[in-house]
CSV table of C-alpha atoms in Angstrom, one decimal:
chain,number,residue,atom,x,y,z
A,1,MET,CA,6.9,-14.1,-5.4
A,2,ASP,CA,6.0,-15.9,-8.6
A,3,ASP,CA,9.7,-16.0,-9.7
A,4,ILE,CA,10.7,-17.5,-6.3
A,5,VAL,CA,8.1,-20.2,-6.5
A,6,SER,CA,9.1,-20.9,-10.2
A,7,SER,CA,12.7,-21.2,-9.1
A,8,ILE,CA,11.8,-23.7,-6.4
A,9,ALA,CA,9.6,-25.7,-8.8
A,10,GLY,CA,12.6,-25.9,-11.2
A,11,LEU,CA,14.5,-27.8,-8.5
A,12,PHE,CA,11.9,-30.6,-8.6
A,13,SER,CA,11.7,-30.9,-12.4
A,14,PHE,CA,13.1,-34.4,-12.2
A,15,ILE,CA,9.7,-35.7,-11.1
A,16,THR,CA,7.7,-33.6,-13.5
A,17,THR,CA,7.5,-36.5,-16.0
A,18,PRO,CA,6.1,-39.0,-13.3
A,19,VAL,CA,3.5,-36.5,-12.1
A,20,SER,CA,2.4,-35.5,-15.6
A,21,TRP,CA,2.1,-39.2,-16.5
A,22,VAL,CA,-0.2,-39.9,-13.5
A,23,ILE,CA,-2.4,-36.9,-14.4
A,24,VAL,CA,-2.7,-38.1,-18.0
A,25,GLN,CA,-3.7,-41.6,-16.9
A,26,PHE,CA,-6.5,-40.3,-14.7
A,27,HIS,CA,-7.5,-37.8,-17.4
A,28,LYS,CA,-8.1,-40.8,-19.8
A,29,LEU,CA,-10.4,-42.3,-17.2
A,30,PHE,CA,-12.4,-39.2,-16.3
A,31,GLY,CA,-12.3,-37.9,-19.9
A,32,ALA,CA,-14.2,-41.0,-21.1
A,33,VAL,CA,-17.0,-40.0,-18.7
A,34,PHE,CA,-17.1,-36.2,-18.7
A,35,GLY,CA,-15.3,-35.4,-21.9
A,36,PRO,CA,-11.6,-34.8,-22.5
A,37,ASP,CA,-11.7,-31.0,-22.6
A,38,THR,CA,-13.8,-30.4,-19.6
A,39,GLY,CA,-12.8,-29.0,-16.2
A,40,TRP,CA,-14.3,-32.0,-14.5
A,41,ALA,CA,-11.9,-34.4,-16.3
A,42,TRP,CA,-8.7,-32.3,-15.5
A,43,GLY,CA,-9.9,-31.2,-12.0
A,44,LEU,CA,-10.7,-34.8,-10.9
A,45,SER,CA,-7.4,-35.9,-12.4
A,46,ILE,CA,-5.6,-33.5,-10.1
A,47,MET,CA,-7.7,-34.5,-7.1
A,48,SER,CA,-7.0,-38.2,-7.8
A,49,LEU,CA,-3.3,-37.4,-7.9
A,50,VAL,CA,-3.6,-35.9,-4.4
A,51,ILE,CA,-5.5,-38.9,-3.1
A,52,LEU,CA,-2.9,-41.3,-4.5
A,53,ILE,CA,0.0,-39.4,-3.0
A,54,ARG,CA,-1.7,-39.1,0.4
A,55,ILE,CA,-2.4,-42.9,0.5
A,56,CYS,CA,1.2,-43.5,-0.1
A,57,LEU,CA,2.1,-41.1,2.7
A,58,ILE,CA,-0.1,-42.8,5.3
A,59,PRO,CA,2.9,-44.6,7.0
A,60,LEU,CA,4.6,-41.2,7.3
A,61,PHE,CA,1.4,-39.7,8.8
A,62,VAL,CA,1.3,-42.4,11.4
A,63,LYS,CA,5.0,-41.7,12.2
A,64,GLN,CA,4.1,-38.0,12.4
A,65,ILE,CA,1.3,-38.7,15.0
A,66,LYS,CA,3.7,-40.8,17.2
A,67,ALA,CA,6.4,-38.1,17.0
A,68,THR,CA,3.9,-35.3,17.9
A,69,ARG,CA,2.7,-37.3,20.9
A,70,ALA,CA,6.3,-38.0,22.0
A,71,MET,CA,7.0,-34.3,21.8
A,72,GLN,CA,4.0,-33.5,23.9
A,73,THR,CA,5.2,-36.0,26.5
A,74,LEU,CA,8.6,-34.5,26.6
A,75,GLN,CA,7.4,-30.9,27.0
A,76,PRO,CA,7.7,-30.9,30.9
A,77,GLU,CA,11.3,-32.2,30.7
A,78,MET,CA,12.1,-29.7,28.0
A,79,LYS,CA,10.7,-26.9,30.0
A,80,LYS,CA,12.9,-27.9,33.0
A,81,ILE,CA,16.0,-27.9,30.8
A,82,GLN,CA,15.1,-24.4,29.4
A,83,GLU,CA,14.7,-23.0,32.9
A,84,ARG,CA,17.9,-24.7,34.2
A,85,TYR,CA,20.1,-23.5,31.4
A,86,LYS,CA,18.4,-20.3,30.4
A,87,ASN,CA,21.6,-18.4,30.5
A,88,ASP,CA,23.6,-21.1,28.6
A,89,LYS,CA,22.1,-21.6,25.1
A,90,GLN,CA,24.9,-24.1,24.1
A,91,ARG,CA,24.4,-26.3,27.1
A,92,GLN,CA,20.6,-26.0,26.6
A,93,SER,CA,20.9,-27.3,23.1
A,94,GLU,CA,23.2,-30.2,24.2
A,95,GLU,CA,20.8,-31.3,26.9
A,96,MET,CA,17.9,-31.1,24.4
A,97,MET,CA,19.7,-33.3,21.9
A,98,LYS,CA,20.6,-35.7,24.7
A,99,LEU,CA,17.0,-35.9,25.7
A,100,TYR,CA,15.9,-36.6,22.1
A,101,LYS,CA,18.5,-39.4,21.8
A,102,GLU,CA,17.6,-41.1,25.1
A,103,THR,CA,13.9,-41.1,24.2
A,104,GLY,CA,14.3,-41.9,20.5
A,105,THR,CA,12.4,-38.7,19.5
A,106,ASN,CA,13.0,-36.7,16.4
A,107,PRO,CA,11.4,-33.2,16.2
A,108,LEU,CA,11.6,-33.3,12.4
A,109,SER,CA,9.4,-36.4,12.3
A,110,SER,CA,6.2,-34.3,12.7
A,111,CYS,CA,7.2,-32.5,9.4
A,112,LEU,CA,7.7,-35.6,7.3
A,113,PRO,CA,4.4,-35.7,5.4
A,114,ILE,CA,4.8,-32.0,4.4
A,115,LEU,CA,8.4,-32.5,3.3
A,116,ALA,CA,7.6,-35.7,1.4
A,117,GLN,CA,4.6,-34.1,-0.4
A,118,SER,CA,6.4,-30.8,-1.3
A,119,PRO,CA,8.2,-32.2,-4.4
A,120,PHE,CA,4.9,-33.4,-5.9
A,121,PHE,CA,3.4,-30.0,-5.1
A,122,PHE,CA,6.1,-28.0,-6.9
A,123,ALA,CA,6.2,-30.5,-9.8
A,124,LEU,CA,2.5,-29.9,-10.3
A,125,TYR,CA,3.1,-26.2,-10.2
A,126,HIS,CA,5.7,-26.6,-12.9
A,127,VAL,CA,3.3,-28.6,-15.1
A,128,LEU,CA,0.5,-26.1,-14.8
A,129,SER,CA,2.8,-23.1,-15.4
A,130,SER,CA,4.0,-24.8,-18.6
A,131,ILE,CA,0.4,-25.2,-19.7
A,132,ALA,CA,-0.3,-21.6,-19.0
A,133,SER,CA,2.8,-20.7,-21.0
A,134,ASN,CA,1.7,-22.9,-23.9
A,135,LYS,CA,4.7,-25.3,-23.5
A,136,THR,CA,4.6,-29.1,-23.5
A,137,VAL,CA,5.9,-30.7,-20.3
A,138,GLY,CA,6.6,-34.3,-19.4
A,139,VAL,CA,4.2,-36.6,-21.2
A,140,ILE,CA,1.8,-33.8,-21.9
A,141,ASP,CA,2.1,-33.3,-25.7
A,142,GLN,CA,0.5,-30.6,-27.9
A,143,PRO,CA,-3.0,-32.2,-28.1
A,144,LEU,CA,-3.1,-32.6,-24.3
A,145,LEU,CA,-1.8,-29.1,-23.9
A,146,GLU,CA,-4.6,-27.7,-26.0
A,147,SER,CA,-7.1,-29.8,-24.1
A,148,ALA,CA,-5.8,-28.6,-20.7
A,149,GLN,CA,-6.0,-24.9,-21.8
A,150,LYS,CA,-9.6,-25.3,-22.7
A,151,ALA,CA,-10.5,-26.8,-19.3
A,152,HIS,CA,-12.3,-24.4,-17.0
A,153,ILE,CA,-13.3,-25.0,-13.4
A,154,PHE,CA,-16.5,-22.9,-12.7
A,155,GLY,CA,-15.4,-20.6,-15.5
A,156,ALA,CA,-11.8,-20.2,-14.4
A,157,PRO,CA,-9.1,-21.7,-16.6
A,158,LEU,CA,-7.0,-24.4,-15.0
A,159,ALA,CA,-3.7,-22.5,-15.5
A,160,ALA,CA,-5.0,-19.0,-14.6
A,161,LYS,CA,-3.9,-17.1,-11.4
A,162,PHE,CA,-5.5,-14.4,-9.2
A,163,MET,CA,-2.8,-11.9,-10.1
A,164,ASP,CA,-2.8,-12.5,-13.9
A,165,SER,CA,-3.6,-9.6,-16.2
A,166,ALA,CA,-6.8,-9.3,-18.1
A,167,ASP,CA,-5.1,-10.0,-21.4
A,168,LYS,CA,-3.5,-13.2,-20.2
A,169,VAL,CA,-6.8,-14.4,-18.8
A,170,GLU,CA,-8.6,-13.6,-22.1
A,171,ALA,CA,-6.0,-15.6,-24.0
A,172,LEU,CA,-7.1,-18.6,-21.9
A,173,GLY,CA,-10.7,-18.0,-22.8
A,174,SER,CA,-12.1,-16.4,-19.6
A,175,THR,CA,-12.6,-13.1,-17.9
A,176,LEU,CA,-10.6,-11.6,-15.0
A,177,LEU,CA,-13.8,-11.4,-12.8
A,178,ASP,CA,-14.5,-15.1,-13.2
A,179,VAL,CA,-10.8,-16.0,-12.4
A,180,ARG,CA,-10.7,-13.8,-9.3
A,181,VAL,CA,-14.0,-14.9,-7.9
A,182,VAL,CA,-13.2,-18.6,-8.3
A,183,THR,CA,-9.6,-18.2,-6.9
A,184,ALA,CA,-10.8,-16.1,-4.0
A,185,ILE,CA,-13.4,-18.6,-3.0
A,186,MET,CA,-10.9,-21.5,-3.2
A,187,ILE,CA,-8.3,-19.5,-1.1
A,188,VAL,CA,-10.9,-18.8,1.6
A,189,LEU,CA,-11.9,-22.5,1.7
A,190,MET,CA,-8.3,-23.5,1.8
A,191,SER,CA,-7.6,-21.2,4.7
A,192,LEU,CA,-10.7,-22.2,6.6
A,193,SER,CA,-9.9,-25.9,6.2
A,194,GLN,CA,-6.4,-25.3,7.5
A,195,PHE,CA,-7.7,-23.3,10.5
A,196,TYR,CA,-10.3,-25.9,11.4
A,197,THR,CA,-7.7,-28.7,11.2
A,198,GLN,CA,-5.4,-26.9,13.6
A,199,ARG,CA,-8.3,-25.9,15.9
A,200,GLN,CA,-9.6,-29.4,16.4
A,201,LEU,CA,-6.0,-30.5,17.2
A,202,MET,CA,-5.8,-27.7,19.9
A,203,THR,CA,-9.3,-28.1,21.4
A,204,LYS,CA,-9.7,-31.9,21.3
A,205,ASN,CA,-6.4,-33.8,21.0
A,206,ILE,CA,-4.0,-32.0,23.3
A,207,ASP,CA,-3.4,-33.1,27.0
A,208,THR,CA,-4.9,-30.1,28.8
A,209,THR,CA,-3.4,-31.2,32.2
A,210,VAL,CA,0.1,-30.2,31.0
A,211,LYS,CA,0.7,-26.5,30.2
A,212,THR,CA,3.7,-26.2,28.0
A,213,PRO,CA,5.2,-23.9,25.4
A,214,PHE,CA,4.2,-26.5,22.8
A,215,MET,CA,0.6,-25.6,23.3
A,216,GLN,CA,1.3,-21.9,22.8
A,217,GLN,CA,3.2,-22.7,19.6
A,218,GLN,CA,0.4,-24.7,18.2
A,219,LYS,CA,-2.1,-22.0,19.1
A,220,MET,CA,0.0,-19.4,17.2
A,221,LEU,CA,0.2,-21.7,14.2
A,222,MET,CA,-3.6,-22.0,14.2
A,223,TYR,CA,-3.8,-18.3,13.2
A,224,VAL,CA,-0.5,-18.0,11.2
A,225,PHE,CA,-1.1,-20.9,8.7
A,226,PRO,CA,-4.3,-19.5,7.2
A,227,VAL,CA,-2.6,-16.2,6.6
A,228,ILE,CA,0.3,-17.9,4.8
A,229,PHE,CA,-2.1,-19.9,2.7
A,230,ALA,CA,-3.9,-16.7,1.7
A,231,VAL,CA,-0.7,-14.9,0.8
A,232,PHE,CA,0.7,-17.7,-1.3
A,233,GLY,CA,-2.6,-18.7,-2.8
A,234,ILE,CA,-3.0,-15.5,-4.9
A,235,ASN,CA,0.2,-16.5,-6.8
A,236,PHE,CA,-0.9,-20.1,-7.6
A,237,PRO,CA,-2.8,-21.4,-10.7
A,238,VAL,CA,-6.3,-22.7,-10.2
A,239,GLY,CA,-5.1,-26.3,-10.7
A,240,VAL,CA,-2.6,-25.9,-7.9
A,241,LEU,CA,-5.4,-24.4,-5.7
A,242,VAL,CA,-7.4,-27.5,-6.5
A,243,TYR,CA,-4.5,-29.6,-5.4
A,244,TRP,CA,-3.9,-27.7,-2.2
A,245,LEU,CA,-7.6,-27.5,-1.2
A,246,THR,CA,-7.9,-31.3,-1.8
A,247,THR,CA,-4.9,-32.1,0.4
A,248,ASN,CA,-6.3,-29.8,3.2
A,249,VAL,CA,-9.6,-31.5,3.1
A,250,TRP,CA,-7.9,-34.9,3.2
A,251,THR,CA,-5.8,-33.9,6.1
A,252,MET,CA,-8.8,-32.6,8.0
A,253,GLY,CA,-10.7,-35.8,7.5
A,254,GLN,CA,-7.7,-38.0,8.3
A,255,GLN,CA,-7.1,-36.1,11.5
A,256,MET,CA,-10.8,-36.3,12.5
A,257,TYR,CA,-10.6,-40.1,12.2
A,258,VAL,CA,-7.4,-40.3,14.2
A,259,ILE,CA,-8.7,-38.0,17.0
A,260,ARG,CA,-11.9,-40.1,17.2
A,261,GLN,CA,-10.3,-43.5,17.2
A,262,ASN,CA,-6.8,-43.0,18.7
A,263,PRO,CA,-6.9,-39.8,20.8
A,264,THR,CA,-4.0,-38.4,22.9
A,265,PRO,CA,-4.1,-39.6,26.5
A,266,GLY,CA,-5.5,-36.9,28.9
A,267,SER,CA,-7.2,-35.0,26.1
A,268,LYS,CA,-10.9,-34.2,25.7
A,269,ALA,CA,-11.0,-36.6,22.7
A,270,GLN,CA,-9.9,-39.4,24.9
A,271,GLY,CA,-12.7,-38.7,27.4
A,272,ASP,CA,-15.2,-38.9,24.6
A,273,TYR,CA,-13.6,-42.1,23.2
A,274,LEU,CA,-13.6,-43.9,26.6
A,275,GLU,CA,-17.2,-42.8,27.2
A,276,ARG,CA,-18.3,-44.5,23.9
A,277,LEU,CA,-16.2,-47.5,24.8
A,278,LEU,CA,-17.8,-47.8,28.2
A,279,LYS,CA,-21.3,-47.6,26.7
A,280,GLN,CA,-20.3,-50.4,24.2
A,281,ALA,CA,-18.8,-52.6,27.0
A,282,THR,CA,-21.9,-52.1,29.3
A,283,ASN,CA,-24.4,-53.0,26.6
A,284,LYS,CA,-22.5,-55.9,25.0
A,285,LYS,CA,-20.5,-57.1,28.0
A,286,LYS,CA,-17.4,-57.3,25.8
A,287,ILE,CA,-14.8,-55.2,23.9
A,288,GLY,CA,-15.3,-55.7,20.2
A,289,SER,CA,-12.4,-54.5,18.1
A,290,ARG,CA,-8.7,-55.3,18.5
A,291,ARG,CA,-7.9,-51.6,18.6
A,292,ASP,CA,-10.3,-51.1,21.5
A,293,ARG,CA,-8.9,-54.0,23.4
A,294,ALA,CA,-5.4,-52.6,22.9
A,295,ALA,CA,-6.5,-49.3,24.4
A,296,VAL,CA,-8.0,-51.1,27.4
A,297,LYS,CA,-4.9,-53.2,27.8
A,298,MET,CA,-2.8,-50.1,27.9
A,299,ILE,CA,-5.1,-48.5,30.6
A,300,VAL,CA,-4.9,-51.6,32.8
A,301,ALA,CA,-1.1,-51.7,32.5
A,302,LYS,CA,-0.8,-48.1,33.7
A,303,GLY,CA,-2.0,-48.9,37.1
A,304,ARG,CA,-1.8,-45.8,39.4
A,305,ASP,CA,-0.4,-43.7,36.6
A,306,ARG,CA,-3.9,-43.5,34.9
A,307,ASN,CA,-5.3,-40.0,34.1
A,308,GLU,CA,-8.7,-38.8,35.1
A,309,ASN,CA,-10.4,-40.1,31.9
A,310,GLU,CA,-9.0,-43.6,32.4
A,311,ARG,CA,-9.9,-43.7,36.1
A,312,ARG,CA,-13.5,-42.7,35.2
A,313,PHE,CA,-13.6,-45.5,32.6
A,314,ILE,CA,-12.4,-48.1,35.1
A,315,ASN,CA,-14.9,-47.0,37.7
A,316,GLY,CA,-17.7,-47.0,35.2
A,317,LEU,CA,-16.9,-50.6,34.3
A,318,SER,CA,-16.9,-51.5,38.0
A,319,LYS,CA,-20.3,-49.9,38.6
A,320,ALA,CA,-21.6,-51.9,35.6
A,321,GLY,CA,-20.4,-55.2,37.2
A,322,LEU,CA,-17.4,-55.5,34.8
A,323,ALA,CA,-13.7,-55.6,35.3
A,324,ALA,CA,-11.0,-54.8,32.8
A,325,GLN,CA,-8.5,-57.7,32.2
A,326,THR,CA,-4.8,-57.5,31.4
A,327,ASP,CA,-5.4,-58.7,27.8
A,328,GLY,CA,-7.8,-55.8,27.1
A,329,ALA,CA,-11.1,-57.8,27.5
A,330,VAL,CA,-13.7,-57.3,30.2
A,331,ALA,CA,-15.2,-59.9,32.5
A,332,VAL,CA,-18.2,-59.9,34.8
A,333,SER,CA,-17.3,-59.2,38.4
A,334,ASP,CA,-19.3,-59.2,41.7
A,335,VAL,CA,-16.8,-57.0,43.5
A,336,VAL,CA,-17.3,-53.2,43.1
A,337,THR,CA,-14.0,-51.5,42.8
A,338,THR,CA,-13.6,-47.7,42.8
A,339,GLU,CA,-10.4,-45.8,42.1
A,340,SER,CA,-9.7,-42.4,43.6
A,341,GLU,CA,-7.9,-39.5,41.9
A,342,ASP,CA,-4.5,-40.6,43.4
A,343,GLY,CA,-4.9,-44.1,42.1
A,344,GLU,CA,-6.0,-45.8,45.4
A,345,THR,CA,-8.6,-48.5,45.0
A,346,ALA,CA,-11.2,-49.7,47.4
A,347,ALA,CA,-13.3,-52.9,46.9
A,348,GLY,CA,-16.4,-54.2,48.6
A,349,ALA,CA,-19.2,-56.7,48.0
A,350,GLY,CA,-22.0,-54.4,48.7
A,351,ARG,CA,-23.4,-51.8,51.1
A,352,ARG,CA,-23.0,-52.3,54.8
A,353,GLN,CA,-26.3,-53.1,56.6
A,354,GLN,CA,-27.2,-50.8,59.5
A,355,PRO,CA,-28.8,-52.3,62.7
A,356,LYS,CA,-32.5,-51.9,63.0
A,357,ARG,CA,-33.5,-49.2,65.4
A,358,GLN,CA,-35.5,-50.4,68.5
A,359,SER,CA,-38.9,-49.1,69.2
A,360,LYS,CA,-39.6,-46.8,72.2
A,361,SER,CA,-41.5,-49.5,74.1
A,362,GLN,CA,-38.6,-51.9,73.7
A,363,ARG,CA,-36.2,-49.4,75.1
A,364,GLN,CA,-38.4,-48.6,78.1
A,365,THR,CA,-39.2,-52.2,79.0
A,366,ARG,CA,-35.6,-53.3,78.3
A,367,GLN,CA,-36.9,-56.3,76.4
A,368,PRO,CA,-34.3,-58.3,74.4
A,369,ALA,CA,-34.1,-57.5,70.7
A,370,THR,CA,-35.5,-59.8,68.1
A,371,PRO,CA,-33.1,-62.4,66.6
A,372,ASP,CA,-32.7,-60.2,63.5
A,373,THR,CA,-31.8,-57.2,65.6
A,374,PRO,CA,-28.2,-56.9,66.8
A,375,LYS,CA,-27.5,-56.3,70.5
A,376,THR,CA,-27.1,-52.8,71.5
A,377,SER,CA,-26.0,-51.1,74.7
A,378,LEU,CA,-29.7,-50.5,75.6
A,379,THR,CA,-30.5,-54.3,75.5
A,380,LYS,CA,-29.8,-56.8,78.2
A,381,SER,CA,-29.6,-60.6,77.8
A,382,GLU,CA,-32.1,-62.8,79.6
A,383,ASP,CA,-29.4,-65.0,81.3
A,384,GLU,CA,-27.7,-62.0,82.8
A,385,PRO,CA,-28.2,-62.0,86.6
A,386,ARG,CA,-30.0,-59.2,88.2
A,387,ALA,CA,-27.9,-56.5,90.0
A,388,ALA,CA,-27.7,-56.8,93.7
A,389,LYS,CA,-29.8,-54.4,95.8
A,390,ARG,CA,-28.1,-51.4,97.0
A,391,GLU,CA,-27.1,-51.8,100.7
A,392,PRO,CA,-28.5,-49.2,103.1
A,393,LYS,CA,-26.2,-46.5,104.3
A,394,PRO,CA,-24.5,-47.4,107.5
A,395,ALA,CA,-25.6,-45.6,110.6
A,396,GLY,CA,-23.6,-42.9,112.2
A,397,GLY,CA,-22.5,-39.6,111.1
A,398,GLN,CA,-24.6,-36.6,110.4
A,399,PRO,CA,-25.5,-35.5,107.0
A,400,GLY,CA,-23.4,-32.6,105.9
A,401,SER,CA,-20.8,-33.1,108.7
A,402,GLY,CA,-18.1,-33.7,106.1
A,403,THR,CA,-17.1,-37.1,107.7
A,404,ARG,CA,-17.9,-40.6,106.8
A,405,SER,CA,-19.0,-43.1,109.5
A,406,LYS,CA,-17.1,-46.4,109.5
A,407,ALA,CA,-19.2,-49.6,109.3
A,408,LYS,CA,-19.0,-51.7,112.4
A,409,SER,CA,-17.2,-55.0,112.0
A,410,GLY,CA,-18.6,-58.3,113.2
A,411,PRO,CA,-21.8,-60.2,112.6
A,412,ARG,CA,-25.1,-58.4,112.5
A,413,LYS,CA,-27.6,-59.1,115.3
A,414,GLY,CA,-30.8,-60.9,114.6
A,415,PRO,CA,-31.7,-63.4,111.9
A,416,GLN,CA,-29.4,-63.5,109.0
A,417,ARG,CA,-30.8,-63.1,105.4
A,418,PRO,CA,-29.4,-65.6,103.0
A,419,GLN,CA,-27.2,-64.0,100.4
A,420,HIS,CA,-28.0,-63.9,96.7
A,421,PRO,CA,-26.0,-66.4,94.6
A,422,SER,CA,-24.3,-63.5,92.9
A,423,LYS,CA,-22.8,-62.3,96.2
A,424,LYS,CA,-20.9,-65.5,96.8
């Protein structure tokens, strides 16, 4: 394993001089504070090298995030292609490449930070291996070589490895127990940091509404990567482990910031982000930062295509008397708008008032309702004419005979009773 890594490191020997020069410049700075031969001076120099490289790789990291989200979006279409051409692998590959070309997605973009960082990693390995072999490398001359060999991190020499023999470790001024304890602790921390970084990506920043093979792949990597780090870690010098642990911690912190401030749509992290944004908008009646306004603007532009988190955010603004604008700002609104799960919206100025219920005495006496009470079927108006009296049954015919007697035509005998005006 050591020979393979050394061979790979030899391929990147062309950047050994720049890497060694950066380390020496940081060593001058920290050596003036902690002493030139201390592990703090050399260890902090390696950590500073990591930070400098990762700052330069931030644009690639942003591109990696965009590529990863684009791949997550394409997962349903990719699954359809795999099912449609499962018996024709060549046609399946052609359709996949066509999909990548149409959407402008490159699967290798998610690996750009690792690929860009690997030359510096192997160059540092070559520098530390030369120090362990008592060889000058790059701009590290003999005085700096002796200083680096004296540097110990918690008792472990900078160039010592977990698998080194006791004689080699004693030549570097330490014991095998100290080297193995320090390297074992660093390997465990390195694996745990990698596991936590992958876990927070799986549990917080993946759209759980879409079940795709990509999620299973990420879940598998969550357990495979720590094992790979542990296997390779026992063959790396302490200085390389410092480099690797520092870059893992940087990646973990950088990813935590991205998940909190720019989460994947539909993920748990987006729900937490929009909940914080809703609380801020409710208290201040405005959206503060430009990044937050851009997020609100994107939600407004989606319309009926909003996910559950975004619909909950829009409904929360409406209940607080606010409305999201197309430019990402919020404005006070008197209209309460609610949005259902299918994107349908319903608006209203307030609750509908129900008519007051009449008292029992009002219903019995059939009194008209008060002006504030709406008219019901149990209430009659005062100007409504009274119903005519029921006419007596005409004579003739026996009850129960099954026949009706016909009323006699012609005027009735005796004095006539004037008709009611409603009878005219």
